[in-house]
PDB file of C-alpha atoms in Angstrom:
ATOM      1  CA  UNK A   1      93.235 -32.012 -39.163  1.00  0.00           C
ATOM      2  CA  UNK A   2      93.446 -29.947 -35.697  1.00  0.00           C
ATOM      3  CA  UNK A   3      94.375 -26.615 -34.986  1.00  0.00           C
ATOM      4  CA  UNK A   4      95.881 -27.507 -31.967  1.00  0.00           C
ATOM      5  CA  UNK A   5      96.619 -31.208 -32.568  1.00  0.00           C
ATOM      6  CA  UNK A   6      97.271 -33.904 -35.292  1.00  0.00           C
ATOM      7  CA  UNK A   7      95.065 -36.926 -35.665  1.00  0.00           C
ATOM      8  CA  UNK A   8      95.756 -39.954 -34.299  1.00  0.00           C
ATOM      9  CA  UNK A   9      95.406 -43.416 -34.059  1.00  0.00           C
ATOM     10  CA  UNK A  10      93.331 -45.864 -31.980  1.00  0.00           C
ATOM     11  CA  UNK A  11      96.739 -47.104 -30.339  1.00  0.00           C
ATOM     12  CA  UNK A  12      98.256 -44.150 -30.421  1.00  0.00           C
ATOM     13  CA  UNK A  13      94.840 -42.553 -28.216  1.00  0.00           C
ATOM     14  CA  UNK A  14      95.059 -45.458 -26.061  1.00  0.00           C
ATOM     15  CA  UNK A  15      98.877 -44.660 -25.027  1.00  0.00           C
ATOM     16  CA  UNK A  16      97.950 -41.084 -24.498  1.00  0.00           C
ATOM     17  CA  UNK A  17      95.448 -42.300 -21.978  1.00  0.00           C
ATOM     18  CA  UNK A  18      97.929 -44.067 -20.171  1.00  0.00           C
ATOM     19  CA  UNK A  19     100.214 -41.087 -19.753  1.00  0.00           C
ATOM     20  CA  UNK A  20      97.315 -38.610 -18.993  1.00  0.00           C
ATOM     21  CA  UNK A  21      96.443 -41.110 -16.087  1.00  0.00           C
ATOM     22  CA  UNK A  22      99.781 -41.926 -14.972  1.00  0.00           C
ATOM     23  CA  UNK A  23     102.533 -39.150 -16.595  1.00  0.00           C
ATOM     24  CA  UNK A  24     106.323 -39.639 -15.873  1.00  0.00           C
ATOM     25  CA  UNK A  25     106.436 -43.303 -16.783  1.00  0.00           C
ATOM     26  CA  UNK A  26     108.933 -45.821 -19.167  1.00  0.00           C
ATOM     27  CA  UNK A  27     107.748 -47.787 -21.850  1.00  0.00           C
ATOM     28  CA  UNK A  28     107.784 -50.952 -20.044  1.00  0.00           C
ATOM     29  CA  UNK A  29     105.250 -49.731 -18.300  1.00  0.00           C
ATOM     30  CA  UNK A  30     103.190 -48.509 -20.288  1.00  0.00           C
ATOM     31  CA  UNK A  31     103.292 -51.933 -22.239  1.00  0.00           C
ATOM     32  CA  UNK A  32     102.639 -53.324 -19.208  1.00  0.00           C
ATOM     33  CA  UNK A  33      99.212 -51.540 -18.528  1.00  0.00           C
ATOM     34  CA  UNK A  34      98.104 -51.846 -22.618  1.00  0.00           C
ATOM     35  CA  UNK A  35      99.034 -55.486 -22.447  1.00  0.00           C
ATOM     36  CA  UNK A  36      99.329 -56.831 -18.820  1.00  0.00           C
ATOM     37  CA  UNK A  37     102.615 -58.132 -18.883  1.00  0.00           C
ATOM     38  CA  UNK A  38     103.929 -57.048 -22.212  1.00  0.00           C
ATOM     39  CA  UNK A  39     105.888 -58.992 -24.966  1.00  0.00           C
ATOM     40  CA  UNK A  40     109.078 -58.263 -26.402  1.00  0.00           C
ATOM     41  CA  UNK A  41     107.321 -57.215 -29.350  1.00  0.00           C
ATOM     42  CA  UNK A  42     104.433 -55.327 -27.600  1.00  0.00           C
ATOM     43  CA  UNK A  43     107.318 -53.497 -25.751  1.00  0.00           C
ATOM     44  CA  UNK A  44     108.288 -52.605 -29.755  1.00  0.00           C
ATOM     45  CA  UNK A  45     104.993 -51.558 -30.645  1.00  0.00           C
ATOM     46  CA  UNK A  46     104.442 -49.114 -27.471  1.00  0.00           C
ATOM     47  CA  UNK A  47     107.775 -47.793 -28.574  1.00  0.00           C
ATOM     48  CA  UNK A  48     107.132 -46.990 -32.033  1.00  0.00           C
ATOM     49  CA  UNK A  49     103.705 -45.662 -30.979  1.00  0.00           C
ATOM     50  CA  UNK A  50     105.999 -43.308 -28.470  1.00  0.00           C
ATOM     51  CA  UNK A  51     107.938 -42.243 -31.064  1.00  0.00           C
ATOM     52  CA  UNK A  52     105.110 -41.491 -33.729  1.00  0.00           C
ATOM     53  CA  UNK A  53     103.549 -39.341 -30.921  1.00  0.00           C
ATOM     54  CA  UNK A  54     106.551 -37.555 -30.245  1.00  0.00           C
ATOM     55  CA  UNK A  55     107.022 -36.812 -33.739  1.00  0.00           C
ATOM     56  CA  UNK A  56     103.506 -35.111 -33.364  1.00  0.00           C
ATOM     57  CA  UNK A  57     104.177 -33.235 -30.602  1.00  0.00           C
ATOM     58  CA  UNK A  58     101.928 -35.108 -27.898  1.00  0.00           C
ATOM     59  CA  UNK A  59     104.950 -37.035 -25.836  1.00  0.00           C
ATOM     60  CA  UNK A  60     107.968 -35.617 -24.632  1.00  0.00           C
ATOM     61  CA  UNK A  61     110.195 -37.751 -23.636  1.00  0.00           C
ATOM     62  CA  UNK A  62     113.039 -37.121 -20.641  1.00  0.00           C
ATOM     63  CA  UNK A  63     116.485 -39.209 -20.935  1.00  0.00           C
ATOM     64  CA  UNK A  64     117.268 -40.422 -17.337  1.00  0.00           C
ATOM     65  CA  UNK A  65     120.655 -42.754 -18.384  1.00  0.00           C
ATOM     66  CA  UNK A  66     118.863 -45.795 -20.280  1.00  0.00           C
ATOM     67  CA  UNK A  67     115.862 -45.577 -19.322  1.00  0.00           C
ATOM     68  CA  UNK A  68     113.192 -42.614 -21.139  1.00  0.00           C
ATOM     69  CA  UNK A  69     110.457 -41.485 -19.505  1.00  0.00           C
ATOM     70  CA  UNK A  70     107.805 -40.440 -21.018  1.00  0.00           C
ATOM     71  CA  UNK A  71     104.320 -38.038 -20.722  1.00  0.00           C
ATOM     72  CA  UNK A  72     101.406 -36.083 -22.380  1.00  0.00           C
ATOM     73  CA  UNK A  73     102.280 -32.821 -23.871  1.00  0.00           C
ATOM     74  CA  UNK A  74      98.734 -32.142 -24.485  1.00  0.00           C
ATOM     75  CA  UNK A  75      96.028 -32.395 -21.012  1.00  0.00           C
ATOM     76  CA  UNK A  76      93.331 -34.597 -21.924  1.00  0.00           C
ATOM     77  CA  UNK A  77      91.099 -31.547 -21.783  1.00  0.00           C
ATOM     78  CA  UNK A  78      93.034 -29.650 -24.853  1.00  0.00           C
ATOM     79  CA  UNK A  79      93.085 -32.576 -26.598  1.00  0.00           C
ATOM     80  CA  UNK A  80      89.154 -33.662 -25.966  1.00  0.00           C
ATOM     81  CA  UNK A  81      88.693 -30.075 -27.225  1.00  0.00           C
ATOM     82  CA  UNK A  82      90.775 -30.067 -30.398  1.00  0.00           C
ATOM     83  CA  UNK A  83      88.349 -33.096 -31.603  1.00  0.00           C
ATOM     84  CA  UNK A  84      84.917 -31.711 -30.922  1.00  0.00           C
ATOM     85  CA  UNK A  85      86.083 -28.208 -32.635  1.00  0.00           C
ATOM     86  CA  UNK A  86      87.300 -30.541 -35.385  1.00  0.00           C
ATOM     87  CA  UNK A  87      84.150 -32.139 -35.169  1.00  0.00           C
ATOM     88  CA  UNK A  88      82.370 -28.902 -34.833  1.00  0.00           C
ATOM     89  CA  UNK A  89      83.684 -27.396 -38.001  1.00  0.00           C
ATOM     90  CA  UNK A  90      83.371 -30.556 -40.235  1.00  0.00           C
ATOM     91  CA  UNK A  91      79.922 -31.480 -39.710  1.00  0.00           C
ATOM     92  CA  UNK A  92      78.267 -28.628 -37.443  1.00  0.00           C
ATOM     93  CA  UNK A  93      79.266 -25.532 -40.178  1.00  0.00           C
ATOM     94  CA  UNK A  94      81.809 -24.331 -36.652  1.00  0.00           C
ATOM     95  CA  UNK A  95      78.831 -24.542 -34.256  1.00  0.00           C
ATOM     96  CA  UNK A  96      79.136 -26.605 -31.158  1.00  0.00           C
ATOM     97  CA  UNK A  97      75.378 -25.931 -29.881  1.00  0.00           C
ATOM     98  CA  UNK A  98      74.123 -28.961 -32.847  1.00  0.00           C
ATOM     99  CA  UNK A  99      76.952 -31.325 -31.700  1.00  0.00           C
ATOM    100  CA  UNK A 100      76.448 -30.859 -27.569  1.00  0.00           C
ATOM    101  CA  UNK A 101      72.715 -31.227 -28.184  1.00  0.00           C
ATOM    102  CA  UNK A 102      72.886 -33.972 -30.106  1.00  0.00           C
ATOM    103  CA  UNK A 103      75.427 -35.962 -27.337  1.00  0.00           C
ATOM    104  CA  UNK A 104      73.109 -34.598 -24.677  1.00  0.00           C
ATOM    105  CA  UNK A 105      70.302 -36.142 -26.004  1.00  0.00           C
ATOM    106  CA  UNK A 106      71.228 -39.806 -26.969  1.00  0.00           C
ATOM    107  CA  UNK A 107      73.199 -39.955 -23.827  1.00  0.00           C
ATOM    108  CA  UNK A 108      72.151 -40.497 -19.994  1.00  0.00           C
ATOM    109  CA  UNK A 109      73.991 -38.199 -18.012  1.00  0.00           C
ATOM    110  CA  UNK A 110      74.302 -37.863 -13.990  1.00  0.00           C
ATOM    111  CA  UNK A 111      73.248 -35.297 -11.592  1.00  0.00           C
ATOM    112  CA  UNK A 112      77.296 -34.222 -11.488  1.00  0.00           C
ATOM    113  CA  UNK A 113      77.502 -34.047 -15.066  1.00  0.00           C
ATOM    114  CA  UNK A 114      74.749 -31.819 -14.835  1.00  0.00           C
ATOM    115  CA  UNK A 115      76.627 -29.553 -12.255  1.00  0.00           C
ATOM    116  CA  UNK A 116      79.647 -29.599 -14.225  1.00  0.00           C
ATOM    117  CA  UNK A 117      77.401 -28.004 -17.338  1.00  0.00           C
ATOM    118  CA  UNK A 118      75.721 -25.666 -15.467  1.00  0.00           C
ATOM    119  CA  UNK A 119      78.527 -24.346 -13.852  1.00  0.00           C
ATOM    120  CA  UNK A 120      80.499 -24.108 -17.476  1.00  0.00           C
ATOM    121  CA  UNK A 121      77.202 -22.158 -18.918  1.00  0.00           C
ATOM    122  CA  UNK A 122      77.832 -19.613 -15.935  1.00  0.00           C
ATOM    123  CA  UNK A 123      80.789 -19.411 -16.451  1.00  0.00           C
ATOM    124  CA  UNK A 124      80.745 -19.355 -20.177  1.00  0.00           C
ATOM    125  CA  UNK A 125      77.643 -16.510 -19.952  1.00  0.00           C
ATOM    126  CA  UNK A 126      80.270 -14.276 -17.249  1.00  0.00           C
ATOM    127  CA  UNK A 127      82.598 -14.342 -20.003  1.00  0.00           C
ATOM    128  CA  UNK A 128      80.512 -13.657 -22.651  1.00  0.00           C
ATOM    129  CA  UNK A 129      79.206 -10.489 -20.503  1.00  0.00           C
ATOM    130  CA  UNK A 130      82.809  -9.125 -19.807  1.00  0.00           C
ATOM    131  CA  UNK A 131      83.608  -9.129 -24.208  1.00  0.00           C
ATOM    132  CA  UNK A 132      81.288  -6.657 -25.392  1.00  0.00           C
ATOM    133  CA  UNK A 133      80.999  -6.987 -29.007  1.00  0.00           C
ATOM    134  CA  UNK A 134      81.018 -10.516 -28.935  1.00  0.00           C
ATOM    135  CA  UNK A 135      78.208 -12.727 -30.081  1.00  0.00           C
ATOM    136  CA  UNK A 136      76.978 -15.675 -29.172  1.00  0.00           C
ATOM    137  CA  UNK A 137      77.017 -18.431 -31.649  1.00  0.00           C
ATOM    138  CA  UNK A 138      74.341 -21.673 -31.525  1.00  0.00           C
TER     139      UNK A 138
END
């Protein structure tokens, strides 16, 4: 589906989200933050969940004796990214200007969400200075 990374799951995302807030971590607990005080079988699941990630290339996993530790491969940015180019090209024709205005406007956002775009625009418009030949798309 991605360029840059495969599609996944509902439970799959929500493991990710664990790792991208706390990296370096075993599967108990990570179980133990999905679940609060995981089950033998919910201690399965996470780990199959692990292991279909890893397959994708979104964990890695480091062997310390018995116990695996495991993280994101991917930053939460890359991976927010991925999606809304996905996004982008399946419903916007490649353009993100249709699919940021269209989040802008049926969401509130805060005065530091507003800083944060502004200062990616100015950013975004030095760049765009610096390649000459290189055109804007909306």
């Amino acid at each position: 589906m991605s360029r840059s990374s495969p599609a996944v799951t509902q439970f799959e995302l929500a493991v990710l989200q664990v790792l991208w807030e706390s990296p370096d971590v075993p599967i108990r607990d990570i179980a133990d933050r999905l679940y609060g005080g995981a089950s033998t079988s919910q201690y399965y699941t996470v780990q199959k969940l692990l292991e279909r990630l890893e397959g994708k290339g979104l964990v890695t996993r480091d062997r310390d004796g018995r116990t695996h530790r495991f993280r994101a491969a991917i930053d939460r940015s890359q991976f927010v990214g991925d999606r809304l180019q996905d996004l982008a090209d399946t419903v916007c024709e490649g353009s993100m200007a249709p699919l940021l205005t269209g989040l802008l406007h049926t969401r509130s956002i805060s005065a530091e969400d507003v800083d944060v775009l502004r200062k990616l625009v100015e950013d975004l418009e030095a760049r765009t200075r610096k390649e000459p030949g290189r055109r804007r798309r909306s």
